[in-house]
CSV table of C-alpha atoms in Angstrom, one decimal:
chain,number,residue,atom,x,y,z
A,1,MET,CA,-6.0,-14.6,6.4
A,2,MET,CA,-7.0,-14.1,2.7
A,3,LEU,CA,-7.6,-10.8,1.2
A,4,PRO,CA,-10.8,-9.5,-0.4
A,5,VAL,CA,-11.0,-9.4,-4.2
A,6,ALA,CA,-12.3,-6.8,-6.6
A,7,LYS,CA,-15.8,-7.2,-7.8
A,8,PRO,CA,-15.8,-8.4,-11.4
A,9,ASP,CA,-17.7,-5.3,-12.7
A,10,VAL,CA,-15.5,-2.7,-11.1
A,11,ILE,CA,-13.7,-0.6,-13.6
A,12,TYR,CA,-10.3,0.8,-12.6
A,13,GLN,CA,-8.7,3.8,-14.4
A,14,SER,CA,-5.2,5.0,-13.5
A,15,LEU,CA,-4.7,8.7,-13.4
A,16,SER,CA,-1.6,10.8,-13.1
A,17,GLU,CA,-1.9,11.1,-9.3
A,18,GLY,CA,-4.0,8.1,-8.3
A,19,ALA,CA,-6.9,6.3,-9.9
A,20,VAL,CA,-10.7,6.0,-9.9
A,21,LEU,CA,-13.0,3.0,-9.4
A,22,PHE,CA,-16.4,2.8,-10.9
A,23,SER,CA,-19.1,0.2,-10.3
A,24,ALA,CA,-22.1,0.6,-12.7
A,25,SER,CA,-24.1,-2.0,-10.9
A,26,ASP,CA,-23.9,-0.2,-7.6
A,27,GLU,CA,-23.5,3.3,-9.1
A,28,VAL,CA,-20.4,3.9,-7.0
A,29,TYR,CA,-17.5,6.2,-8.1
A,30,PHE,CA,-14.5,6.1,-5.7
A,31,GLY,CA,-11.3,8.2,-6.0
A,32,LEU,CA,-7.9,6.8,-5.0
A,33,ASN,CA,-4.8,8.7,-4.1
A,34,GLU,CA,-1.4,7.3,-5.3
A,35,VAL,CA,-0.9,5.0,-2.3
A,36,ALA,CA,-4.5,3.7,-2.4
A,37,ALA,CA,-4.1,3.0,-6.2
A,38,ARG,CA,-0.9,1.0,-5.4
A,39,VAL,CA,-2.9,-1.0,-2.9
A,40,TRP,CA,-5.6,-1.7,-5.5
A,41,GLU,CA,-3.0,-2.7,-8.1
A,42,ALA,CA,-1.3,-5.1,-5.6
A,43,LEU,CA,-4.5,-6.9,-4.6
A,44,PRO,CA,-4.7,-9.4,-7.4
A,45,ALA,CA,-1.0,-10.3,-7.1
A,46,THR,CA,-1.1,-10.9,-3.3
A,47,ALA,CA,-2.8,-13.6,-1.3
A,48,THR,CA,-2.3,-12.5,2.3
A,49,TRP,CA,-2.2,-9.3,4.3
A,50,ASP,CA,1.5,-9.6,4.8
A,51,GLU,CA,2.2,-9.9,1.1
A,52,LEU,CA,0.0,-6.8,0.5
A,53,TYR,CA,1.9,-4.8,3.2
A,54,ALA,CA,5.2,-5.9,1.8
A,55,ALA,CA,4.2,-5.0,-1.8
A,56,VAL,CA,3.1,-1.5,-0.9
A,57,ALA,CA,5.8,-0.8,1.7
A,58,ALA,CA,8.5,-1.6,-0.9
A,59,HIS,CA,7.4,1.7,-2.7
A,60,TYR,CA,7.3,3.8,0.5
A,61,PRO,CA,10.4,2.8,2.6
A,62,GLY,CA,10.2,6.0,4.7
A,63,VAL,CA,6.6,5.4,5.9
A,64,ASP,CA,6.0,4.0,9.4
A,65,PRO,CA,5.0,0.3,9.0
A,66,GLU,CA,2.2,0.5,11.6
A,67,LYS,CA,0.8,3.6,10.0
A,68,LEU,CA,0.9,1.9,6.6
A,69,ARG,CA,-0.9,-1.2,7.9
A,70,SER,CA,-3.5,1.0,9.6
A,71,ASP,CA,-4.1,3.0,6.4
A,72,ILE,CA,-4.3,-0.2,4.2
A,73,HIS,CA,-6.9,-1.7,6.6
A,74,GLN,CA,-8.9,1.5,6.6
A,75,LEU,CA,-8.9,1.6,2.8
A,76,ILE,CA,-9.9,-2.1,2.5
A,77,ASP,CA,-12.7,-1.5,4.9
A,78,ASP,CA,-13.9,1.5,2.9
A,79,LEU,CA,-13.8,-0.4,-0.4
A,80,LEU,CA,-15.7,-3.3,1.2
A,81,ALA,CA,-18.3,-0.8,2.5
A,82,GLN,CA,-18.7,0.7,-0.9
A,83,LYS,CA,-19.1,-2.8,-2.4
A,84,LEU,CA,-16.1,-2.4,-4.7
A,85,LEU,CA,-14.5,-5.5,-3.1
A,86,LEU,CA,-15.9,-8.9,-2.3
A,87,PRO,CA,-15.1,-10.4,1.1
A,88,PRO,CA,-12.6,-13.2,1.1
A,89,THR,CA,-14.0,-16.7,0.7
A,90,ALA,CA,-13.3,-19.4,3.2
A,91,ASP,CA,-11.3,-22.2,1.7
């Protein structure tokens, strides 16, 4: 299954302990912790959920894989709900 993609107008700004996302068109400001920022950064380089999990898990080897998967899914759901991501397109 393909991943959602960032809306073209979303601005990403890395911070010392995470990042922020801003969409002027939707007037949405969203803070990301370090792990969530890593997920956002990995989205363009990954095409599938498994690739995304692997990319993020490589930075957090001590984290339970099921907990990480659950947290990533929750984050993606939140970003979709805030209209910061676009749903995947069917090919």
